[in-house]
mmCIF file of C-alpha atoms in Angstrom:
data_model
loop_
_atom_site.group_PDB
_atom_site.id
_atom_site.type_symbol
_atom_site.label_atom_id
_atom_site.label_comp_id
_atom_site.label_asym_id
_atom_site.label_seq_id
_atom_site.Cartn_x
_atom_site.Cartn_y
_atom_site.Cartn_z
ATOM 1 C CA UNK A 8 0.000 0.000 0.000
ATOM 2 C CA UNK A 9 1.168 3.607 -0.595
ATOM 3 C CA UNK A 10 0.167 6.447 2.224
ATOM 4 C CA UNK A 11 1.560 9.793 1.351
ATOM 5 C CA UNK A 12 -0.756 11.989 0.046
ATOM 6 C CA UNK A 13 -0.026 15.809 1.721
ATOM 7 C CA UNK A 14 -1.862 15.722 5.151
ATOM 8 C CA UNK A 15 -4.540 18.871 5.993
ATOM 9 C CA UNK A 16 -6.302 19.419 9.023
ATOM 10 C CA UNK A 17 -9.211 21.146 7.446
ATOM 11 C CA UNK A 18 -10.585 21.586 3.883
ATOM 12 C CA UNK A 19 -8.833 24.778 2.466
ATOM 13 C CA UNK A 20 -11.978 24.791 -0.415
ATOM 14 C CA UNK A 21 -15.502 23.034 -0.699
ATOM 15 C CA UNK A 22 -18.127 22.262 -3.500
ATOM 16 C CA UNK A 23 -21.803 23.303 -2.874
ATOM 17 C CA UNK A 24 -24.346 21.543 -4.304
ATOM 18 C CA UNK A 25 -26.616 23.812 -3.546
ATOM 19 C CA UNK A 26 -29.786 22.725 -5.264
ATOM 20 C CA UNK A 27 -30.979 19.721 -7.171
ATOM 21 C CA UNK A 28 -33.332 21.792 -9.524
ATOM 22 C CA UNK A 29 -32.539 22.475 -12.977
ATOM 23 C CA UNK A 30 -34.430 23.514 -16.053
ATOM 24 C CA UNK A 31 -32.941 20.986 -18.229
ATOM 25 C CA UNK A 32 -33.569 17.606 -18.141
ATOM 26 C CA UNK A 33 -30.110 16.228 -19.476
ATOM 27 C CA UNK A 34 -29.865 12.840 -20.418
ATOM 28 C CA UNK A 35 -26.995 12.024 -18.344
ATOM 29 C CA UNK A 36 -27.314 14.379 -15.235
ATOM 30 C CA UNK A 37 -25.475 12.891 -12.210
ATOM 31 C CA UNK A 38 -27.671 14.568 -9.340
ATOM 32 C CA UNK A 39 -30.672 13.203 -11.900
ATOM 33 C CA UNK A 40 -32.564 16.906 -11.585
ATOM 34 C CA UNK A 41 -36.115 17.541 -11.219
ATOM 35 C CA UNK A 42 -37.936 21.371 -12.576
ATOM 36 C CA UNK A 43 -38.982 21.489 -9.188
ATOM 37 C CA UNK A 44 -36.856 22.102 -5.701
ATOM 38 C CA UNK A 45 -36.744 18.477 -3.996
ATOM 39 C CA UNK A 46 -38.005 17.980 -0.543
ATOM 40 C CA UNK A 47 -35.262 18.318 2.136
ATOM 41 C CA UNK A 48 -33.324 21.003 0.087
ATOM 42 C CA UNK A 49 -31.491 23.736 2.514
ATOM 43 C CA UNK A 50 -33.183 26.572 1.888
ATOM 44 C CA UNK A 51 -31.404 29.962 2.036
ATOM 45 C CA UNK A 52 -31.247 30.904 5.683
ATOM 46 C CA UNK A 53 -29.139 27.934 5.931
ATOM 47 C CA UNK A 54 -27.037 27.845 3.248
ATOM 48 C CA UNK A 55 -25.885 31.447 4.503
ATOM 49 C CA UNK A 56 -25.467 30.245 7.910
ATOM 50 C CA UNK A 57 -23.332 27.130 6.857
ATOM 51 C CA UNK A 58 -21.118 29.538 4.904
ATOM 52 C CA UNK A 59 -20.470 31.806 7.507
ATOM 53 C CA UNK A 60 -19.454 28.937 10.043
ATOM 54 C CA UNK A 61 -17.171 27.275 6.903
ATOM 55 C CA UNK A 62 -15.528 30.583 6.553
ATOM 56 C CA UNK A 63 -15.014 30.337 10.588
ATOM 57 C CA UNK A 64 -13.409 27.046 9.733
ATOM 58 C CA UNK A 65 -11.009 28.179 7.400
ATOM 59 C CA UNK A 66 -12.383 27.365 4.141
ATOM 60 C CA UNK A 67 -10.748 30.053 1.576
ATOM 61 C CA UNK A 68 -12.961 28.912 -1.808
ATOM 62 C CA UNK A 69 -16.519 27.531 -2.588
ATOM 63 C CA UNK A 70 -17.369 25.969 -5.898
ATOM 64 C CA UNK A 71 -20.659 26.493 -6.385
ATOM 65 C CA UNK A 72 -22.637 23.878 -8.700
ATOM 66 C CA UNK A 73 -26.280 22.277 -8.820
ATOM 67 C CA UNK A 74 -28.636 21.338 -10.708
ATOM 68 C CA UNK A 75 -28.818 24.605 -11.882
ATOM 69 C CA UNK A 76 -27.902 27.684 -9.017
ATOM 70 C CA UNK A 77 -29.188 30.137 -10.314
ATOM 71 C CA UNK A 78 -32.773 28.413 -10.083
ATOM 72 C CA UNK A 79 -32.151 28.157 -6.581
ATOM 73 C CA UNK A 80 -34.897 30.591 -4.663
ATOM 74 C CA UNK A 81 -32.497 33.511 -2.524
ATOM 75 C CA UNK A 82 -29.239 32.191 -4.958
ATOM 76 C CA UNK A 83 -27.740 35.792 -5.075
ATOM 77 C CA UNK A 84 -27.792 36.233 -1.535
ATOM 78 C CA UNK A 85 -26.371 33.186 -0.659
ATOM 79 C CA UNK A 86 -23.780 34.103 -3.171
ATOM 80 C CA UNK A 87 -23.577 37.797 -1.492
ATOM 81 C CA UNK A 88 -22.756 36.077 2.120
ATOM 82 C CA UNK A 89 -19.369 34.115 0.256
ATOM 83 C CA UNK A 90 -17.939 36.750 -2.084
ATOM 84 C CA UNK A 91 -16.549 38.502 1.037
ATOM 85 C CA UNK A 92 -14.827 35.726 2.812
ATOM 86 C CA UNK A 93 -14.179 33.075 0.066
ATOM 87 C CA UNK A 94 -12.811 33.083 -3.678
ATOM 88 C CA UNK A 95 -16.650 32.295 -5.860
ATOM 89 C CA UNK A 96 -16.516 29.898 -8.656
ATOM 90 C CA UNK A 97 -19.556 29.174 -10.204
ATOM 91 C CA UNK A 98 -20.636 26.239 -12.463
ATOM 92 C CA UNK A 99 -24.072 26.931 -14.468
ATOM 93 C CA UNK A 100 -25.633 25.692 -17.524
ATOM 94 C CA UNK A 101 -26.094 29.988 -18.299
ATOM 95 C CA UNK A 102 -30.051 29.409 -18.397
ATOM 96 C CA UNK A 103 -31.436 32.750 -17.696
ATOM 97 C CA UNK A 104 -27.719 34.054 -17.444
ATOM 98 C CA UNK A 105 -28.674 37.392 -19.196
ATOM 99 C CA UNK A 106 -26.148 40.643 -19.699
ATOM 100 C CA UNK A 107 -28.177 42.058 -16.159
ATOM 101 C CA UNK A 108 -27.536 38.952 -13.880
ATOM 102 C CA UNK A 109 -23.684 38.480 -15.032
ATOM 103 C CA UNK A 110 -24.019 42.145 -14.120
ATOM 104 C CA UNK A 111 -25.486 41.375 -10.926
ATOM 105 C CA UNK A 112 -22.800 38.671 -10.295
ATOM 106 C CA UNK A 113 -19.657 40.815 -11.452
ATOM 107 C CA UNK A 114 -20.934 43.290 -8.431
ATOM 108 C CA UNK A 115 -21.543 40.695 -5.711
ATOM 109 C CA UNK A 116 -17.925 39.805 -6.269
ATOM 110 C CA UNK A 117 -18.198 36.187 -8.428
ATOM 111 C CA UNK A 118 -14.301 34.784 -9.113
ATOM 112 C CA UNK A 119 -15.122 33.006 -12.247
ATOM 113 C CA UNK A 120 -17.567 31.147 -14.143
ATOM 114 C CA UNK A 121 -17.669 27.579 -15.669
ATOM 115 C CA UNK A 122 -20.601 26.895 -18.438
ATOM 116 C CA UNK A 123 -21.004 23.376 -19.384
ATOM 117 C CA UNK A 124 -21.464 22.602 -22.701
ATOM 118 C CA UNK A 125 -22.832 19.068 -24.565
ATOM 119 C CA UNK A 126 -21.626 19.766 -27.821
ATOM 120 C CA UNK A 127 -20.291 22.160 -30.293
ATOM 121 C CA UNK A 128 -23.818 23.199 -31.964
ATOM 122 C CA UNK A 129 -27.453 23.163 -30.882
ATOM 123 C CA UNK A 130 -28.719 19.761 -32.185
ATOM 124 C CA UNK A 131 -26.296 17.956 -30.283
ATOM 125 C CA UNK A 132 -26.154 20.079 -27.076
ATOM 126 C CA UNK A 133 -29.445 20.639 -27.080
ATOM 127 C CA UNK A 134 -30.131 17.073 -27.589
ATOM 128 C CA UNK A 135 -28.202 15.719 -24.673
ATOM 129 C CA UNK A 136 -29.733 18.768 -22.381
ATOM 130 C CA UNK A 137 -33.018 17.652 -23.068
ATOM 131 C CA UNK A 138 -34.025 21.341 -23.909
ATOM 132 C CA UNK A 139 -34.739 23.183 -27.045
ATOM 133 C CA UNK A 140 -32.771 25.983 -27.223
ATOM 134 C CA UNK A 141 -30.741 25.740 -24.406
ATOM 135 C CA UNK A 142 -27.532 25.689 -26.505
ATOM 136 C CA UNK A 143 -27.757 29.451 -27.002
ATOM 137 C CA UNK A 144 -28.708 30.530 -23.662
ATOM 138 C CA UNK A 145 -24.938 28.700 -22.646
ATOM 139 C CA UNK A 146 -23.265 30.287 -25.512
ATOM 140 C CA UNK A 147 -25.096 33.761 -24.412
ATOM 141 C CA UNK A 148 -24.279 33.125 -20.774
ATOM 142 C CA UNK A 149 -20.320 32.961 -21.888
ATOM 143 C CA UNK A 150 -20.480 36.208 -23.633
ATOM 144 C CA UNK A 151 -22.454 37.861 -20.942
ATOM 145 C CA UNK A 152 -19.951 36.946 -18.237
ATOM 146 C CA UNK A 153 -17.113 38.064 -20.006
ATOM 147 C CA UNK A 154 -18.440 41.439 -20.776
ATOM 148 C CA UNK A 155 -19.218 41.644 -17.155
ATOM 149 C CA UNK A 156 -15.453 41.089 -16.532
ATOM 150 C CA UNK A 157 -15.942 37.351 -14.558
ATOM 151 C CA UNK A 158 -13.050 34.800 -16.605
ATOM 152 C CA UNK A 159 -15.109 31.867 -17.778
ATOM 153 C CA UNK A 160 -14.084 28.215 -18.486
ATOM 154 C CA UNK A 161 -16.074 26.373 -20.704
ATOM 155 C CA UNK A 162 -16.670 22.587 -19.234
ATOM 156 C CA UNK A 163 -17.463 19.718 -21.563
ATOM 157 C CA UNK A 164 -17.933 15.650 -20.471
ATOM 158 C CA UNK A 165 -16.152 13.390 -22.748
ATOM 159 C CA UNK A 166 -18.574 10.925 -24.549
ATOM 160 C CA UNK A 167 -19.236 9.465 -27.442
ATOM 161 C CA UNK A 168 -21.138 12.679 -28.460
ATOM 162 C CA UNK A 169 -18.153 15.334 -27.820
ATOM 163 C CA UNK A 170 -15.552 12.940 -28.426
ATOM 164 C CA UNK A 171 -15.361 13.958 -32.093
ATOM 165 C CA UNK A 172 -16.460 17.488 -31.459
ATOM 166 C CA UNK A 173 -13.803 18.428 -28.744
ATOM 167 C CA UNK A 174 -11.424 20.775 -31.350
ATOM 168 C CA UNK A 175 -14.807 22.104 -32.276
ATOM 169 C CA UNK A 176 -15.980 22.931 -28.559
ATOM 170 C CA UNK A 177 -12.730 24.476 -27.960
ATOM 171 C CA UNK A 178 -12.811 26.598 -31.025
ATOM 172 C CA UNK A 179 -15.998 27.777 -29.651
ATOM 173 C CA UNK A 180 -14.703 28.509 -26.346
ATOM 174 C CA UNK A 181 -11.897 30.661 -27.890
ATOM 175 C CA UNK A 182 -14.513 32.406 -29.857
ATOM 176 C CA UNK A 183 -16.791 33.386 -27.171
ATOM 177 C CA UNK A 184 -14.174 34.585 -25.215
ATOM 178 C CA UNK A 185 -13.508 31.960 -22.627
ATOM 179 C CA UNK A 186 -10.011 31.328 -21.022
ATOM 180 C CA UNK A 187 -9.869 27.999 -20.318
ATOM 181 C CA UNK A 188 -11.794 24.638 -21.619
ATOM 182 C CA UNK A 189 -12.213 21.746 -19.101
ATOM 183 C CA UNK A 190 -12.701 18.095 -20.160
ATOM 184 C CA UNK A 191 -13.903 16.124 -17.587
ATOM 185 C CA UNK A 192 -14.601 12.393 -17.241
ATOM 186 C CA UNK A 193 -18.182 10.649 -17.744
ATOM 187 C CA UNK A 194 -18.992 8.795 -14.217
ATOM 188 C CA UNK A 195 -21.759 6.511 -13.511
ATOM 189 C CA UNK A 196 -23.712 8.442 -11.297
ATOM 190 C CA UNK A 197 -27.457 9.323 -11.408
ATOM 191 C CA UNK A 198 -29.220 9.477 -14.927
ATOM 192 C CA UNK A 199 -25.851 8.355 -16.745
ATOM 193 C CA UNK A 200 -26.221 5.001 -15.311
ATOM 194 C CA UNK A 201 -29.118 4.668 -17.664
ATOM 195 C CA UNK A 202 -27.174 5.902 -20.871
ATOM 196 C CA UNK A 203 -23.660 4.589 -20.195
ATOM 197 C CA UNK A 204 -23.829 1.942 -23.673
ATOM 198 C CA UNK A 205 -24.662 5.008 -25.434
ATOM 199 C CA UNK A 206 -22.269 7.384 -23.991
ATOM 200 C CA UNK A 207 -19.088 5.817 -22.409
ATOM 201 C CA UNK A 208 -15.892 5.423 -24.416
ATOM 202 C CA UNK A 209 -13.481 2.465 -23.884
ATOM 203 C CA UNK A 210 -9.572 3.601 -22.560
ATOM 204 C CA UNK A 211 -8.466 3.615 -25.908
ATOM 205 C CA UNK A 212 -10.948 5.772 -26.985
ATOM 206 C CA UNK A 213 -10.799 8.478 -24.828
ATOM 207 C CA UNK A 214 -7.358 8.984 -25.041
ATOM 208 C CA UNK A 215 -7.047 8.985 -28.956
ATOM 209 C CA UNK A 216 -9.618 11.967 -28.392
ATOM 210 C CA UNK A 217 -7.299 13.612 -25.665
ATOM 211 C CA UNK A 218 -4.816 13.687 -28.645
ATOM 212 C CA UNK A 219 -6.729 14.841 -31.461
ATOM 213 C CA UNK A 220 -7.851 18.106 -29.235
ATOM 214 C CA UNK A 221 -6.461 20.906 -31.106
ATOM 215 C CA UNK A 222 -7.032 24.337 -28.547
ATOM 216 C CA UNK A 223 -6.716 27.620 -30.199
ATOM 217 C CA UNK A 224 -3.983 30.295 -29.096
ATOM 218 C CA UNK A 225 -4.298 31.027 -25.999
ATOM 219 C CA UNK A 226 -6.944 29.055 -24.074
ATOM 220 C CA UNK A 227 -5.957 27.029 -21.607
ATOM 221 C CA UNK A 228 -6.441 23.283 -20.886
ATOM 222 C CA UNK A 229 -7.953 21.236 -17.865
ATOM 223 C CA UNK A 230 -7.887 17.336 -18.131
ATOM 224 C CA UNK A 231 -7.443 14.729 -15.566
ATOM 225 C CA UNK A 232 -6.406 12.025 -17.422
ATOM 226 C CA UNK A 233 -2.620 10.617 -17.562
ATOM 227 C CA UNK A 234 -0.286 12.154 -16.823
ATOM 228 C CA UNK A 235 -2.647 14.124 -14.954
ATOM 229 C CA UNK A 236 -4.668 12.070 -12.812
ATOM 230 C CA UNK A 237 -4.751 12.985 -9.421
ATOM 231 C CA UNK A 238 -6.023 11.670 -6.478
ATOM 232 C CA UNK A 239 -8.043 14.922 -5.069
ATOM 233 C CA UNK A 240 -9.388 13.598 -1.677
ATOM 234 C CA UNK A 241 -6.944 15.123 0.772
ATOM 235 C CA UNK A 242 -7.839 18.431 -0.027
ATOM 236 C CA UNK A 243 -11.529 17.921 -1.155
ATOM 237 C CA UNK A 244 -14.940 18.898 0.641
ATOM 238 C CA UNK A 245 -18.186 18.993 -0.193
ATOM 239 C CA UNK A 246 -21.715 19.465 0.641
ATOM 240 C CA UNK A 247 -25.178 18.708 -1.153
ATOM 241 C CA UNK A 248 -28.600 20.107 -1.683
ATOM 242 C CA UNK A 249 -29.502 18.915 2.044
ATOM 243 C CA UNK A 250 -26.552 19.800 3.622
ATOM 244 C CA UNK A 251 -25.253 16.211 3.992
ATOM 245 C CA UNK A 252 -21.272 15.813 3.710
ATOM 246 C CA UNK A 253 -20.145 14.019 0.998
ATOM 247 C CA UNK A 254 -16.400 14.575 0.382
ATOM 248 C CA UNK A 255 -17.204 15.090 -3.344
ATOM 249 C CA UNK A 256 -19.373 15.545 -5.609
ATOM 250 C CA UNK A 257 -18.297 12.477 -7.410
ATOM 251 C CA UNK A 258 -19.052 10.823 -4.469
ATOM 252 C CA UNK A 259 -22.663 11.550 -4.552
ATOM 253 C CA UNK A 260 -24.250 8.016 -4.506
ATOM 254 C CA UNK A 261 -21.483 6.691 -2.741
ATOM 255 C CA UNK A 262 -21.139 7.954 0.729
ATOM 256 C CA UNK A 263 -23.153 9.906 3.147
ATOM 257 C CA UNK A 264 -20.060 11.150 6.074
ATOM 258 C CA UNK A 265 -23.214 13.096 8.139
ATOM 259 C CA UNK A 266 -24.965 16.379 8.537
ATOM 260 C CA UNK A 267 -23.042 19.540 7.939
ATOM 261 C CA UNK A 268 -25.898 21.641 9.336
ATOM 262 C CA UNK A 269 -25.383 19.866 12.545
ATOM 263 C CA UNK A 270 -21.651 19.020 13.162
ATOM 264 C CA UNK A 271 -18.887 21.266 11.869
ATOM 265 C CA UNK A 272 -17.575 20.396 8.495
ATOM 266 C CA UNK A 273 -14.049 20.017 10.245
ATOM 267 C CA UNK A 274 -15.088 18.014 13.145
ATOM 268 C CA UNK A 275 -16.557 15.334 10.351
ATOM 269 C CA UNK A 276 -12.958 15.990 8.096
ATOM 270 C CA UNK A 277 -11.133 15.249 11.069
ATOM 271 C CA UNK A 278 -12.988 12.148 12.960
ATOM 272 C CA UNK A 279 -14.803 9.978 10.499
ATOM 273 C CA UNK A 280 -12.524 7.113 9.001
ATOM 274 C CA UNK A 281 -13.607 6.376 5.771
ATOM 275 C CA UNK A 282 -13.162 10.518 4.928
ATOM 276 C CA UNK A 283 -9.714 10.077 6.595
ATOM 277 C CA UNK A 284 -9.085 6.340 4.870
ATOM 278 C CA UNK A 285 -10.203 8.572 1.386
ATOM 279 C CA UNK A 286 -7.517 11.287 2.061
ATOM 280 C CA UNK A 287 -4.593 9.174 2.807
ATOM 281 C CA UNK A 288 -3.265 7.873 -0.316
ATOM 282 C CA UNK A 289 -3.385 4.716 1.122
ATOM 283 C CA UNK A 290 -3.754 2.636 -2.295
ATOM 284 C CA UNK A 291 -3.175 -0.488 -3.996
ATOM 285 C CA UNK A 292 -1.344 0.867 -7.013
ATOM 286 C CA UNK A 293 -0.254 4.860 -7.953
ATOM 287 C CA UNK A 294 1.197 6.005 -11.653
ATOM 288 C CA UNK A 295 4.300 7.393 -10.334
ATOM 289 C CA UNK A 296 4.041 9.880 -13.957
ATOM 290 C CA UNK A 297 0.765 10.918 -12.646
ATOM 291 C CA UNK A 298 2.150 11.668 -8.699
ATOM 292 C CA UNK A 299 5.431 13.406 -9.778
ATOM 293 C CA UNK A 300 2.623 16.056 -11.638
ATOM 294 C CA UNK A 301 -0.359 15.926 -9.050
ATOM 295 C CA UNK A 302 1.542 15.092 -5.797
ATOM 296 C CA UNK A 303 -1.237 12.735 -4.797
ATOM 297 C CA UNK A 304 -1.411 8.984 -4.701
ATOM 298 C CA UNK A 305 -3.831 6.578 -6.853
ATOM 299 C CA UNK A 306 -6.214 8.921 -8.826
ATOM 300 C CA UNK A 307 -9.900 8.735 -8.599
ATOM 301 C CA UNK A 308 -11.401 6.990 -5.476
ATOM 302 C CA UNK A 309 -14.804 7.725 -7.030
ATOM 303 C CA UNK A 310 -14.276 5.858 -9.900
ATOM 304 C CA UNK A 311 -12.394 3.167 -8.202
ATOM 305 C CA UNK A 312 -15.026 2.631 -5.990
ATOM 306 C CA UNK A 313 -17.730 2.440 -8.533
ATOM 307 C CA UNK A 314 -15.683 0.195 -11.178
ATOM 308 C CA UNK A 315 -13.940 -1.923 -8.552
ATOM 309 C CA UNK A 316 -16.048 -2.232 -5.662
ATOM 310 C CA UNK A 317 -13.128 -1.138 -3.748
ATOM 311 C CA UNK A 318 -11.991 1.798 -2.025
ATOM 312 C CA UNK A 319 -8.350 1.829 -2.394
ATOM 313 C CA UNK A 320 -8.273 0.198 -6.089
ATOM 314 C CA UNK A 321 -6.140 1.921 -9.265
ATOM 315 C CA UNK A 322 -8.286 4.395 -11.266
ATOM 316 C CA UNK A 323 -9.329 3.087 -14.286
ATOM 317 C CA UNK A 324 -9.334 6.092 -16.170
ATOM 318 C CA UNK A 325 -5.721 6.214 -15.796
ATOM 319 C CA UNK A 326 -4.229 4.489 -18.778
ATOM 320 C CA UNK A 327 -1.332 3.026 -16.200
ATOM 321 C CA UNK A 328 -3.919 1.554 -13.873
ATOM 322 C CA UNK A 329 -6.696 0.655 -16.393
ATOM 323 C CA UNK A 330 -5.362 -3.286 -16.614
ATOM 324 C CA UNK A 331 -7.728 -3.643 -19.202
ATOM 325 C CA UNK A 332 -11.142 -2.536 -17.116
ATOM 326 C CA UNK A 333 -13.529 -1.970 -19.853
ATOM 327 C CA UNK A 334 -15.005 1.330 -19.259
ATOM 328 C CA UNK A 335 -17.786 0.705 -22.177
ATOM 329 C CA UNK A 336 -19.339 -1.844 -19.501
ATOM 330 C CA UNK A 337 -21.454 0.025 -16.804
ATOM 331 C CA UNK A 338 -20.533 -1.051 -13.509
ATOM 332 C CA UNK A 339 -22.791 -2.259 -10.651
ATOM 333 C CA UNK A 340 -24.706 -0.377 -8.169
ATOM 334 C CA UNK A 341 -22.110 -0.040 -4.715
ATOM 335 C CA UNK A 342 -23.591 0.300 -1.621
ATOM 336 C CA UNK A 343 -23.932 3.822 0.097
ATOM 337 C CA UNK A 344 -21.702 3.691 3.212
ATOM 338 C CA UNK A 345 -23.188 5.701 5.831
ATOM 339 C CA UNK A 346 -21.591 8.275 8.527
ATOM 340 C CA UNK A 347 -22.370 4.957 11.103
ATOM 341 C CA UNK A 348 -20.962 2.403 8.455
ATOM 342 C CA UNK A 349 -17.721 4.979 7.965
ATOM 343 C CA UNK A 350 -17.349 3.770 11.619
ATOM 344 C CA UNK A 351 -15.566 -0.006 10.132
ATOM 345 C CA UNK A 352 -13.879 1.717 7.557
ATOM 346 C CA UNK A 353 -11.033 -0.357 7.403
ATOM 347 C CA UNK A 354 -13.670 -3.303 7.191
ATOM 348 C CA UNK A 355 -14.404 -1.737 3.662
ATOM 349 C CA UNK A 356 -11.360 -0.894 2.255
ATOM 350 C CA UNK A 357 -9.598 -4.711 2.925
#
């Protein structure tokens, strides 16, 4: 076993899932969205509250994602009570984004902006969001934050859909004035599970598209994939739409560490043992390209969960670690392990 990823005593930055409402119905949502707010949501009085007492805790950065935010009743405010104490990053889909609310976001302080995108042109996008339409509202939502002055990323999952349209979404980045494209990984989490034969791309294939990406002059590139795959648990936090910790938000459907209403964030980052087992490093097998780069140990623990059944297995996105895993197949359904069932942590990870 290796154990020596860097060692925090609190989270230095946290995702907020701070709603599970959207206007889209995309085809492979992960939080699998519903038009209307979901029972148990925080509402805003508490998401304000549970800011103010991270910021008391140390936490320096929120990433701010849904569903959609900005469909979340009170969003701005809750925004308002972060800008102040924490660097803002906000991940939207840019519906309703107009020139007036990037406006309205540029003066209540927003760091930067990250617009997914489902393709390079409406039928495609707008096919995979489910929503007529919806393709120009992003592209809109782009331009609108940049003339407010807030950089923008443009954020794109790799599938069988954007796999051959990835020079094309960058072009299209470039053009509407975005800094920096993001290609991230397609996980089997919520509505994806139900599309993954359509959708998911084998090792080979994903990294042939990797290579092909051609990124215009001057924007930048995020990818996590070889030689970049990093292990992000020891400094990762997060919370969802009812204020249950859950490490990260690719972690979603597979752990539930307790109530961050209830018990300080750091008090759960600090005492429960699968969290801490998460953190460590402590895995089976690490690309030593892919730690000399990222300084962490063993890559994804979501995704090693999900395709291995096991918490401290290689990443399978990682072409060094793959060992032939067939990421075409859809895994099966782990178990949820519980802030009680966290307890025999080193039960689970054997």
């Amino acid at each position: 076993m290796i154990a020596s990823n860097p060692v925090l005593e609190s989270p230095p930055k946290i995702t907020l899932g701070i709603t599970e409402t959207c206007p889209l119905r995309c085809n492979y949502c992960y939080a699998d969205c519903a038009h209307a707010p979901k029972q148990g949501e925080l509402h805003e009085a508490q998401w304000v509250d549970l800011i103010k007492g991270l910021a008391d805790q140390g936490v320096i950065q929120a990433y701010i994602e849904g569903g959609e935010p900005l469909a979340k009743p009170g969003f701005m405010n809750i925004l308002r009570s972060a800008t102040p104490v924490m660097m803002t990053l906000l991940r939207t889909h840019g519906i309703g984004l107009t020139h007036d609310v990037a406006r309205e976001l540029a003066d209540i302080g927003l760091g930067r902006g990250l617009v997914d995108f489902m393709g390079a042109d409406a039928a495609t996008h707008d096919y995979a969001a489910g929503t007529a339409g919806s393709f120009e509202q992003s592209c809109a939502a782009v331009r609108n934050l940049v003339a407010a002055g807030i950089p923008v990323d443009v954020l794109t999952i790799l599938t069988t859909r954007t796999a051959p349209q990835l020079s094309a979404i960058a072009k299209l980045a470039s053009d509407l004035g975005a800094s920096r494209i993001g290609v991230l990984r397609l996980y089997p989490l919520g509505r994806a599970r139900h599309v993954w034969s359509e959708l998911a791309l084998s090792m080979n294939a994903q990294t042939a598209a990797l290579a092909s990406l051609q990124c215009p002059s001057g924007l930048g590139l995020m990818q996590s994939w070889h030689p970049n795959d990093h292990n992000c648990c020891w400094q990762a936090a997060a919370i969802n739409a009812f204020g249950r910790a859950i490490g990260c938000m690719y972690l979603r459907d597979y752990v539930d560490f307790g109530d961050a209403t209830e018990t300080p964030y750091y008090d759960i980052y600090r005492t429960n043992p699968l969290y801490q087992e998460l953190r460590s490093g402590n895995v089976e097998e690490s690309c030593s390209s892919c730690s000399a780069t990222q300084g962490s140990h063993g890559g994804c623990r979501s995704a090693a969960y999900a395709f291995h059944g096991r918490w401290t297995a290689p990443d399978p996105f990682d072409l060094g670690l793959n060992r032939g895993t067939d990421l075409t197949q859809l895994p099966p359904v782990r178990p949820r392990v519980s802030n009680q069932e966290g307890e025999n942590a080193h039960d689970l990870v054997a």
